[in-house]
Coordinates of C-alpha atoms in Angstrom, one line a residue:
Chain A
X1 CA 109.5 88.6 186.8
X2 CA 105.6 88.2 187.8
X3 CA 104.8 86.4 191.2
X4 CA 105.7 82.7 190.9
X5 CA 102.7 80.7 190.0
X6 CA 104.2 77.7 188.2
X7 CA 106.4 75.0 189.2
X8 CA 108.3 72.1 188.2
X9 CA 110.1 69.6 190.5
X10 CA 113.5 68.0 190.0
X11 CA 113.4 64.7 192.2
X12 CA 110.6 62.9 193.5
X13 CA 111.7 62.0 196.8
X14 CA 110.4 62.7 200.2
X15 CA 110.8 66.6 200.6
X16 CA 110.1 67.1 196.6
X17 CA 106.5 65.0 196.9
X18 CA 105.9 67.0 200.5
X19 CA 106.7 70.3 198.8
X20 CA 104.8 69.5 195.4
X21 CA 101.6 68.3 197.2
X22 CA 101.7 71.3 199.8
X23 CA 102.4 73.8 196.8
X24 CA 99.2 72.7 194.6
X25 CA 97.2 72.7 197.3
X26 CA 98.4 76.5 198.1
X27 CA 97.0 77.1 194.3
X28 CA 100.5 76.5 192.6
X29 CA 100.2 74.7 189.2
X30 CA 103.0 71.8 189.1
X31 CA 104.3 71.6 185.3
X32 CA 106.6 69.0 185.1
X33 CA 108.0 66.4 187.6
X34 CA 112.1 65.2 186.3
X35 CA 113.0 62.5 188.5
X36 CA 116.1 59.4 187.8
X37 CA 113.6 57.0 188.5
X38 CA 110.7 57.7 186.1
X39 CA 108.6 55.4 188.2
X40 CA 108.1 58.0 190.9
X41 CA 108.3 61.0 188.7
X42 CA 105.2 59.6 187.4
X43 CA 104.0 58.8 190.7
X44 CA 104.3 62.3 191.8
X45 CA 103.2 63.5 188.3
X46 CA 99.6 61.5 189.2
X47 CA 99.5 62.7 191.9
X48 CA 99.9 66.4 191.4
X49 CA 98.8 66.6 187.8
X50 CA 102.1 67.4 186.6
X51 CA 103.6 65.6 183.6
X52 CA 106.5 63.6 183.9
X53 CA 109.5 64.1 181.8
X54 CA 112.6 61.5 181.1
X55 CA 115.4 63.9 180.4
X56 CA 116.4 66.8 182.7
X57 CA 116.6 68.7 178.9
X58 CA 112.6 68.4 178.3
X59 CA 112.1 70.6 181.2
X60 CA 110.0 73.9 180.3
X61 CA 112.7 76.5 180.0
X62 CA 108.7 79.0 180.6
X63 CA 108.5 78.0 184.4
X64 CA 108.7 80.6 187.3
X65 CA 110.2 78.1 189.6
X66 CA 112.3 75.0 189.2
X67 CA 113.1 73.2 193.0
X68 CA 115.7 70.7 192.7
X69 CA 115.4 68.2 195.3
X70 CA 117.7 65.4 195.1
X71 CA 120.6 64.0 197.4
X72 CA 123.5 66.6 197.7
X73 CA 125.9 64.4 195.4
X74 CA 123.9 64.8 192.1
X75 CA 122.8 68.6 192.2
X76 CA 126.3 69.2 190.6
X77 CA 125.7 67.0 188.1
X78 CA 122.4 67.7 186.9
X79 CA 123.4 71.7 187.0
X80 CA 125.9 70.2 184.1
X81 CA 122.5 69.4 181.6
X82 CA 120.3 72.0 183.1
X83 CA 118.7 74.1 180.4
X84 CA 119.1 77.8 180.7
X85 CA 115.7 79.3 182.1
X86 CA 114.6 82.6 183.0
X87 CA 112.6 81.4 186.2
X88 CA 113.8 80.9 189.5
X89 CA 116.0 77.8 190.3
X90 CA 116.0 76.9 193.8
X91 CA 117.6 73.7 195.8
X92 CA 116.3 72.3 199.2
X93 CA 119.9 71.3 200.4
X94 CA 120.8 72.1 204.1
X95 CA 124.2 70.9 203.6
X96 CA 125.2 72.5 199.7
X97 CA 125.5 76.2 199.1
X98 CA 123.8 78.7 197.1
X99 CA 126.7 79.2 194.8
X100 CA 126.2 75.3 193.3
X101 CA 123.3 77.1 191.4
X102 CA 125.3 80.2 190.3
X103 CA 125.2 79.4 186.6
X104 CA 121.8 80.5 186.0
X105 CA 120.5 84.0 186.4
X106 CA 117.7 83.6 189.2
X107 CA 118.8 80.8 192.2
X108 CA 118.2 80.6 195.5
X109 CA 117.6 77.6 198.6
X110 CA 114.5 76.7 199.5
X111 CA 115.0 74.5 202.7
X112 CA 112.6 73.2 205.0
X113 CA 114.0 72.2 208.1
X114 CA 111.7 69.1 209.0
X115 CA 112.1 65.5 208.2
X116 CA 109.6 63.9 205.6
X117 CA 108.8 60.4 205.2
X118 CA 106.4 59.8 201.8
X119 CA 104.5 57.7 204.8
X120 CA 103.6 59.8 206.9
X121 CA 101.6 63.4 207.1
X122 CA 102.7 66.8 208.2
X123 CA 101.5 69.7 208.8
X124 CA 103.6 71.7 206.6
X125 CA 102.6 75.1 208.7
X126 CA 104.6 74.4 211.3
X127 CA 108.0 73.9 209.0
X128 CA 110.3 76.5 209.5
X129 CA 111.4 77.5 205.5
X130 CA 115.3 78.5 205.5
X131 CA 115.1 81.0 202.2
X132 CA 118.3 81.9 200.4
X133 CA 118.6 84.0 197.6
X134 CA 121.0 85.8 194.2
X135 CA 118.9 89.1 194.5
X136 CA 116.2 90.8 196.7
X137 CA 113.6 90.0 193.9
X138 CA 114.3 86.4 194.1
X139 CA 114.2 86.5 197.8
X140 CA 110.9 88.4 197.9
X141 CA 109.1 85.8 195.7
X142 CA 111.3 83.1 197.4
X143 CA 109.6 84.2 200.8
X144 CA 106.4 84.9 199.4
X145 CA 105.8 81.7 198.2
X146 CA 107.4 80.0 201.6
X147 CA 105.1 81.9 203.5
X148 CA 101.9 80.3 201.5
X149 CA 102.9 76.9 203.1
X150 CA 104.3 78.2 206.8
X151 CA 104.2 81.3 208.8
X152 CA 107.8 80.2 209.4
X153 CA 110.4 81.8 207.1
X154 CA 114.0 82.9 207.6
X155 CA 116.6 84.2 205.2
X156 CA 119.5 82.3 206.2
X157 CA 123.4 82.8 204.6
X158 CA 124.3 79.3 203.6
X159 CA 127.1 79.3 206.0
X160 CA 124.0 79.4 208.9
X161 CA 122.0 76.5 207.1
X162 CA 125.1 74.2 207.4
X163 CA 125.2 74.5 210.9
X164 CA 121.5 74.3 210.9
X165 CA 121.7 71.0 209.5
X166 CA 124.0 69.7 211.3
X167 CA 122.1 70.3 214.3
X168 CA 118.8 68.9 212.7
X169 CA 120.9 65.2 212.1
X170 CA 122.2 65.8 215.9
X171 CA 118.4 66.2 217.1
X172 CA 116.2 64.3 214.3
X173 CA 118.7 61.3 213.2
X174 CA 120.6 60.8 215.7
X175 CA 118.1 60.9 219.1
X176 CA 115.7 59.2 217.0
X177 CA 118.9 56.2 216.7
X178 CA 118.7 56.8 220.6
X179 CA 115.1 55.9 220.6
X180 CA 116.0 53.1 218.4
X181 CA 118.8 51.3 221.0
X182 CA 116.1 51.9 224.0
X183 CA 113.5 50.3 221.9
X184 CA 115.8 47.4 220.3
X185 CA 116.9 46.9 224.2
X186 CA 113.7 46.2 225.7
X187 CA 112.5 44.2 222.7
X188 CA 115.4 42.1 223.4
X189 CA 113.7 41.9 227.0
X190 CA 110.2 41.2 225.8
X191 CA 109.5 44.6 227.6
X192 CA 106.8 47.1 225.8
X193 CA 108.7 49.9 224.3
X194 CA 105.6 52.1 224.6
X195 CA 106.0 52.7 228.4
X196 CA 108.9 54.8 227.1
X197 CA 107.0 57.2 225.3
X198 CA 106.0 59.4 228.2
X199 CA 109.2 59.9 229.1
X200 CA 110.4 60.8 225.7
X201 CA 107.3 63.7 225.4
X202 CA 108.4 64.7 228.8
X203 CA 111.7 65.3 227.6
X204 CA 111.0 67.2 225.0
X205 CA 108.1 69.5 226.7
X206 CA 111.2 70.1 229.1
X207 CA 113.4 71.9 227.0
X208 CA 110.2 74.2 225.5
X209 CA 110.8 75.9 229.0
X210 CA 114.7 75.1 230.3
X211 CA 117.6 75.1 228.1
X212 CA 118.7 71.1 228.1
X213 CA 121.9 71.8 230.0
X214 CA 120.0 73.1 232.4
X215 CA 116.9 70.3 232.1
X216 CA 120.3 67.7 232.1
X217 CA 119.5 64.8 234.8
X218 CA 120.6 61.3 235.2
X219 CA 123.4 59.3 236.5
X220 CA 126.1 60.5 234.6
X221 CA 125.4 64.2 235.4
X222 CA 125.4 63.1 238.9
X223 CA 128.3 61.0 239.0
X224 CA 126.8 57.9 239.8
X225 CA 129.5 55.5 238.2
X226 CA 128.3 52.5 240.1
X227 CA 124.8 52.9 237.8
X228 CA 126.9 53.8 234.9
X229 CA 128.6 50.6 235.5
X230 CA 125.6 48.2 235.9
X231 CA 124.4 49.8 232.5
X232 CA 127.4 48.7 230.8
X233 CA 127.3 45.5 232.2
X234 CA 123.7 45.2 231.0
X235 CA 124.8 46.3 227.4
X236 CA 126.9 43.2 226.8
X237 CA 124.6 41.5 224.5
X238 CA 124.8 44.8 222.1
X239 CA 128.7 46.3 222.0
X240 CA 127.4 48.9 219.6
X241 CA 125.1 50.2 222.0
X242 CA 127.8 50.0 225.1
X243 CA 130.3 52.2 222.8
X244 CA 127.5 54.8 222.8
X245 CA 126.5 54.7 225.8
X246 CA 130.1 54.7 227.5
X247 CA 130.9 57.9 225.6
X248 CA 127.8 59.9 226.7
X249 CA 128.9 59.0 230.0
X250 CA 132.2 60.0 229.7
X251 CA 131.2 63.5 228.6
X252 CA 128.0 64.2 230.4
X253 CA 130.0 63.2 233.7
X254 CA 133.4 65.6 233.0
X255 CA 130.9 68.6 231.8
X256 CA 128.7 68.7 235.2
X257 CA 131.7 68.3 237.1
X258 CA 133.9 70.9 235.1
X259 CA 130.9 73.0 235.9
X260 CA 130.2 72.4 239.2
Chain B
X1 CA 97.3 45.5 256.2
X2 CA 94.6 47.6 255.7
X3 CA 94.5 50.0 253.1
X4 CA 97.2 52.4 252.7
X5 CA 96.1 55.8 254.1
X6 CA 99.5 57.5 255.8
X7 CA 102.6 58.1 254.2
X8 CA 106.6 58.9 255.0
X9 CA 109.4 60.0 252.8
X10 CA 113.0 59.1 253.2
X11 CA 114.2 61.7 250.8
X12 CA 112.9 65.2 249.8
X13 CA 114.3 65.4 246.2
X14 CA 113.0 65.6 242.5
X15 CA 111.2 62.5 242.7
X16 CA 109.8 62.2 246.5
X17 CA 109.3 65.9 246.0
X18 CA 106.6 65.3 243.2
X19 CA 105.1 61.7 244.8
X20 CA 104.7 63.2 247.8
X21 CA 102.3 66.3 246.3
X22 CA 100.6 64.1 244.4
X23 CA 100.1 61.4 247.1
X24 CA 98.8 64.0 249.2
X25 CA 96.4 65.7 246.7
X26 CA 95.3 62.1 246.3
X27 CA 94.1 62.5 249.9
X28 CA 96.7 60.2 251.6
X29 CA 98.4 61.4 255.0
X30 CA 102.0 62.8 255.0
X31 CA 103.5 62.3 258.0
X32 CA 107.2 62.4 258.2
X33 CA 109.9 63.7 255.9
X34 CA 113.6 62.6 256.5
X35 CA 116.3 64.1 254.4
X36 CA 119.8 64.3 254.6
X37 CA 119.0 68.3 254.0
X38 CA 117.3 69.3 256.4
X39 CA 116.4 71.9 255.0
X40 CA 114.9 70.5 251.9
X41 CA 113.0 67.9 254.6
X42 CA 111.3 70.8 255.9
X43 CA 110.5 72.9 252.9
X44 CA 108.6 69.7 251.6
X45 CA 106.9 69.2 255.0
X46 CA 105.5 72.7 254.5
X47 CA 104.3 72.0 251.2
X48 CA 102.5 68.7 252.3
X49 CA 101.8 69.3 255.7
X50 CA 104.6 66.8 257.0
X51 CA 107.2 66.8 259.9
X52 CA 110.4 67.2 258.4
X53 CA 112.6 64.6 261.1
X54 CA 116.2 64.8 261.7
X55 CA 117.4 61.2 261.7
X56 CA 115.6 58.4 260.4
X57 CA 115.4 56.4 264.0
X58 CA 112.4 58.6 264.5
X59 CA 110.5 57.8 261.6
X60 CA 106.7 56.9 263.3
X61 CA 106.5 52.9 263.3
X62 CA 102.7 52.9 262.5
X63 CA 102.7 54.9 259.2
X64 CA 101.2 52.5 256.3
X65 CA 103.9 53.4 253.5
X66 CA 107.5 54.7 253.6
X67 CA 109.0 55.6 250.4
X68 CA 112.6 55.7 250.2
X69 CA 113.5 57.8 247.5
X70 CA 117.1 59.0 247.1
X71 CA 120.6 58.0 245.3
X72 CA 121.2 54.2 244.9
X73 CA 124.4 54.4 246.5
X74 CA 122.4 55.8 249.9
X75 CA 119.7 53.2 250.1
X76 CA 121.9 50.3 251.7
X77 CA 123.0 53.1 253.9
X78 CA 119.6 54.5 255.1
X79 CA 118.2 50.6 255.6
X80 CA 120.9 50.2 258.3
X81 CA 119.6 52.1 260.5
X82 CA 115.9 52.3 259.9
X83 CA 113.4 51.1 262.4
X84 CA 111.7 47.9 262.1
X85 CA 108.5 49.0 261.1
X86 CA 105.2 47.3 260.0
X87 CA 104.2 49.0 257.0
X88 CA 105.3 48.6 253.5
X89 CA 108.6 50.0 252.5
X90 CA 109.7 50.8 249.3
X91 CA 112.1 52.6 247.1
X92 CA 111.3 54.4 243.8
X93 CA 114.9 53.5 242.1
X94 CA 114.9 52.4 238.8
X95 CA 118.1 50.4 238.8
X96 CA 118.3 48.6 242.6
X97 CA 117.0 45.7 243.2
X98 CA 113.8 45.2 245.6
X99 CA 116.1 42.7 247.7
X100 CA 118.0 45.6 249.0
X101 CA 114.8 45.7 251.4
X102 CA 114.2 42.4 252.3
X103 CA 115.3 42.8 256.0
X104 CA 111.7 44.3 256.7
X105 CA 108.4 42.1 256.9
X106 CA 106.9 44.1 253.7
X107 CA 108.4 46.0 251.1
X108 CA 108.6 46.3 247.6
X109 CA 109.6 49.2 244.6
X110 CA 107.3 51.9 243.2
X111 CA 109.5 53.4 240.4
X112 CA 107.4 56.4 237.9
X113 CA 109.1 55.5 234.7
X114 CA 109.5 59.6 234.3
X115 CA 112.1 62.4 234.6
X116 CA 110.9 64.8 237.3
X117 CA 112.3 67.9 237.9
X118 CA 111.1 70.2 241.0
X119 CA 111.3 73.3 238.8
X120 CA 108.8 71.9 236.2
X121 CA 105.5 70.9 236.9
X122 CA 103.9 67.5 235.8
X123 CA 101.0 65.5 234.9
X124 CA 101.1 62.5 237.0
X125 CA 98.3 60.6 235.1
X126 CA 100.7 59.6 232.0
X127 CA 103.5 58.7 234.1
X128 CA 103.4 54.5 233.6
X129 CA 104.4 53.4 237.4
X130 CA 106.1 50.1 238.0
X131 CA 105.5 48.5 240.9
X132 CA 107.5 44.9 242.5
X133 CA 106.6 43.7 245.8
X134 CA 107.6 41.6 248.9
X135 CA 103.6 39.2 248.5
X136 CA 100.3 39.5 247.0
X137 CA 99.0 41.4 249.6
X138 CA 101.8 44.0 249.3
X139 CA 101.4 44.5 245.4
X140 CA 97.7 45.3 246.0
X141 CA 98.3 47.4 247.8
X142 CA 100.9 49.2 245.9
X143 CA 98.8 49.1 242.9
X144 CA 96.0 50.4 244.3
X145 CA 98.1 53.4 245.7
X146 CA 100.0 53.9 242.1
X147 CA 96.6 53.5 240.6
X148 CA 95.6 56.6 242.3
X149 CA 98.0 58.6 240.4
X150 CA 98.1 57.2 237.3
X151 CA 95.9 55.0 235.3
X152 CA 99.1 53.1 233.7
X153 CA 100.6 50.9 236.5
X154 CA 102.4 47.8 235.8
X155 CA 103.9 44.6 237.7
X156 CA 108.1 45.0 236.6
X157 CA 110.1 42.6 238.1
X158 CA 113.9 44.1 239.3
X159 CA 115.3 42.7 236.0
X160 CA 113.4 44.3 233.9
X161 CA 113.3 47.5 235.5
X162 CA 116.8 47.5 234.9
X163 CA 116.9 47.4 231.7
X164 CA 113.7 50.2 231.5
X165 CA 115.8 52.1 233.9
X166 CA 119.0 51.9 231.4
X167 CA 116.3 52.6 228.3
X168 CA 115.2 55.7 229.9
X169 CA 118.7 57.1 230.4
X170 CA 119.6 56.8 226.7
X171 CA 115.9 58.7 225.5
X172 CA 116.0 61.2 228.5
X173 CA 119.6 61.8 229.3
X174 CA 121.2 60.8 225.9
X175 CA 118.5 62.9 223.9
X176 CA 118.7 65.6 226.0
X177 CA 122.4 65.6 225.8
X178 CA 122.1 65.6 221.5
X179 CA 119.1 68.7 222.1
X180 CA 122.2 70.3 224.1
X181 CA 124.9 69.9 221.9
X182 CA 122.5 71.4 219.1
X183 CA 121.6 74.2 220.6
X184 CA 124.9 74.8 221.7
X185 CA 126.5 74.7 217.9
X186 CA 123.8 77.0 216.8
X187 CA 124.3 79.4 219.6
X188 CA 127.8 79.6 218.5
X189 CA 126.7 80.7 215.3
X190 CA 124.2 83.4 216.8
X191 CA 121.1 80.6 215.5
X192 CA 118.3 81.4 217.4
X193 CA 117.6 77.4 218.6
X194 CA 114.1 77.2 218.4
X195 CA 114.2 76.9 215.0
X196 CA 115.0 73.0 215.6
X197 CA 111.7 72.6 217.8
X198 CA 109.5 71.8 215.1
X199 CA 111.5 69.3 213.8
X200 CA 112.0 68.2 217.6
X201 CA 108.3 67.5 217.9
X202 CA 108.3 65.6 214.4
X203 CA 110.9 63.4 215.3
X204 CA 109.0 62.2 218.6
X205 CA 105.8 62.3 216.7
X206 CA 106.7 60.0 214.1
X207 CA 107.7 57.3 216.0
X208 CA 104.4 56.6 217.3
X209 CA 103.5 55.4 214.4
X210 CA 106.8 54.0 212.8
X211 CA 109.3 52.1 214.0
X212 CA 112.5 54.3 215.1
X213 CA 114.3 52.0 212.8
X214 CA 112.4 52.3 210.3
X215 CA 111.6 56.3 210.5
X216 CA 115.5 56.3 210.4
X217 CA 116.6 59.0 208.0
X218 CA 119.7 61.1 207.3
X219 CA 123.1 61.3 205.5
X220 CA 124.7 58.4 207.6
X221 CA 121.6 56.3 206.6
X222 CA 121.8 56.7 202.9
X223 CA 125.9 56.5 203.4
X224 CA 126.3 60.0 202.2
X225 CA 130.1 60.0 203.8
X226 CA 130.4 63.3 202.1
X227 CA 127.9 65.3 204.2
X228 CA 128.9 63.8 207.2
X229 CA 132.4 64.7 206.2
X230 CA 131.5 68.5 206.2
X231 CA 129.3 68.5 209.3
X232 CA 132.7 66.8 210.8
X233 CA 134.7 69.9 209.9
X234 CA 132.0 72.0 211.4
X235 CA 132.5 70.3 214.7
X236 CA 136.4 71.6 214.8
X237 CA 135.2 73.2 217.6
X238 CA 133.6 71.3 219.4
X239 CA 136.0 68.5 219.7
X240 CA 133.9 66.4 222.1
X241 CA 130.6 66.7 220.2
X242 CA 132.9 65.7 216.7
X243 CA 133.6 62.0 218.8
X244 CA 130.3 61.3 219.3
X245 CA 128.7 62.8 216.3
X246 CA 131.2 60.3 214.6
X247 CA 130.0 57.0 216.3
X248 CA 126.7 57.6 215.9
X249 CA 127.6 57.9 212.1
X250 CA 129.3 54.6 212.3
X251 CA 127.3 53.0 213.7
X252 CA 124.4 54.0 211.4
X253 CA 126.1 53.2 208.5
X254 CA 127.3 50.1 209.3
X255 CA 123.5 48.9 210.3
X256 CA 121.5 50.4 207.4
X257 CA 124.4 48.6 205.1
X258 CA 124.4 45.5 206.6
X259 CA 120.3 45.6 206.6
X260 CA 120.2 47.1 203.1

């Protein structure tokens, strides 16, 4: 196998139009563009001068790289019509493993551990690639072509990239649902939700120098249960919220004191 | 009143620790520092150039401003015994009420909507301060003082800052709490945790421009129950992280679903 210089993208989501853009623009040439909704295969096909195929079958069996980038539930299914190619066949999964692929004779992962919205930009360089790979030649290329986007690559076993995207939801989904209850609560207030946002940069310019446990303040780390208490009171209007909240307290306040 | 030129600190911790540098590189006065810890009093009197005092009866009754600035559950405390002084007191708590002072002729709260942290240093000028006070006169005055540090200062009445106060737990202290539990799965797995950092940075990043609800992304949003059903198994472990992980996918669900 030559060094990869062709592509062709199954999906046309989020991380598939972020990775086919980035990829042209590193001198790539994106063939074809396979995606369920043929509406946004072609959008992506525009706009990466790819061509847009209906059937998974039509694909280019000539292509040095194939990156499958749908949701976790169809890879399986598509790997049932995929046609037997000779180039490398890569998913963007955090969450499936390697061995999904392991029916073809070059595979490998090809996950970028960011969040991508079609809406907004990125700066790919900073994306940390998580590489995963059925040989050292397919690694190789797998990391040479990674490292045309970011100076961030890592071969990681797919056991590691499980746990690294779990902790990805944990920090990305789940404090941006955080941000989302704070906001929600002071719309409910008429208050401005951007006199959060220093605090929320503060936060995280914290833990760039002290490890969070450490960086850890606040009334339940302090066990002030008479502030916890107002809180709760003032979460009446959103129970959700107050089920949250209560359990953060509950385990922020018996950590710092196990510790202490 | 004339303009506030001299100030005293009840309190020597995170928060007084940082005002109280920054009111003095401002060019204000420190005079007195009274702390429960002595100790602390007097290393922040050698820092500003305060008397660190040993009980609050001999706070000086001419000083222009005395900020009160230590746990809730102490201020009712400390306000029985202090002198009846002329100059405007306030507190810089985010969740009492500024009637907790209204036995003195002026008074009034000056809370930094900010998590401060003696170890790491800060840049007052984008900490948004909200200031509440006894009359006119006094929230001039207070104004003018905040405005000195900061260029965002803002009129919050008690309510409010309550629920600001209760916002800023759940993007400061629950946030930092989900950074913790993150790194602490990964660390488990020998993961070196910076590798989340970039995607740390996005997350915060993209919602000054979107909506956290509608930057919102991840298996719990698209209902993918069998992701979160493996990251659930990863958190065997972690028994206490598995609870809340779980909620938080709830509750997610349940909204995007409804919405959807």
């Amino acid at each position: 196998m030559d060094q990869i210089q062709s592509v062709s993208f199954i999906g046309s989501g989020n991380v598939a139009t972020h990775l086919a853009l980035a990829l042209k623009k590193a001198g790539l040439h994106i063939n074809e563009i396979y995606s369920q909704s043929h509406e946004n295969a072609m959008a992506l096909a525009q706009k990466t001068g790819g061509k847009a195929i209906r059937t998974i079958e039509e694909l280019d069996p000539l292509v040095d790289l194939y990156v499958i980038s749908i949701p976790d539930g169809a890879i399986k299914h598509v790997m049932q019509n995929f046609p037997q190619v000779q180039g490398i066949v890569v998913h963007t999964s955090g969450i499936t493993p390697v061995n999904v692929l392991e029916i073809l004779p070059h595979y490998g992962v090809f996950y970028p551990l960011q969040t991508f919205s079609k809406k907004s930009k990125l700066d790919m360089c900073s994306v940390p690639f998580c590489i995963e790979a059925s040989s050292k030649e397919v690694l190789l290329k797998l990391k040479k072509v990674a490292s045309m986007l970011s100076p961030s690559v890592f071969e990681i076993s797919s056991d590691q990239r499980q746990y690294l995207h779990l902790a990805a939801v944990m920090v990305n989904n789940y404090s941006n649902y955080l941000f989302r209850m704070a906001f929600d609560i002071l719309e409910t207030k008429g208050i401005d939700h951007t006199l959060l946002m220093p605090l929320i940069e503060e936060t995280i310019s914290k833990i760039k120098s002290l490890h969070p446990a450490v960086a850890q303040t606040g009334p339940a780390r302090r066990k002030d249960t008479e502030t916890i208490e107002k809180h709760l009171q003032l979460l009446e209007e959103h129970q959700d919220y107050k089920e949250l909240y209560k359990i953060f307290a509950q385990q922020l306040t018996k950590k710092y004191n196990e510790q202490l």
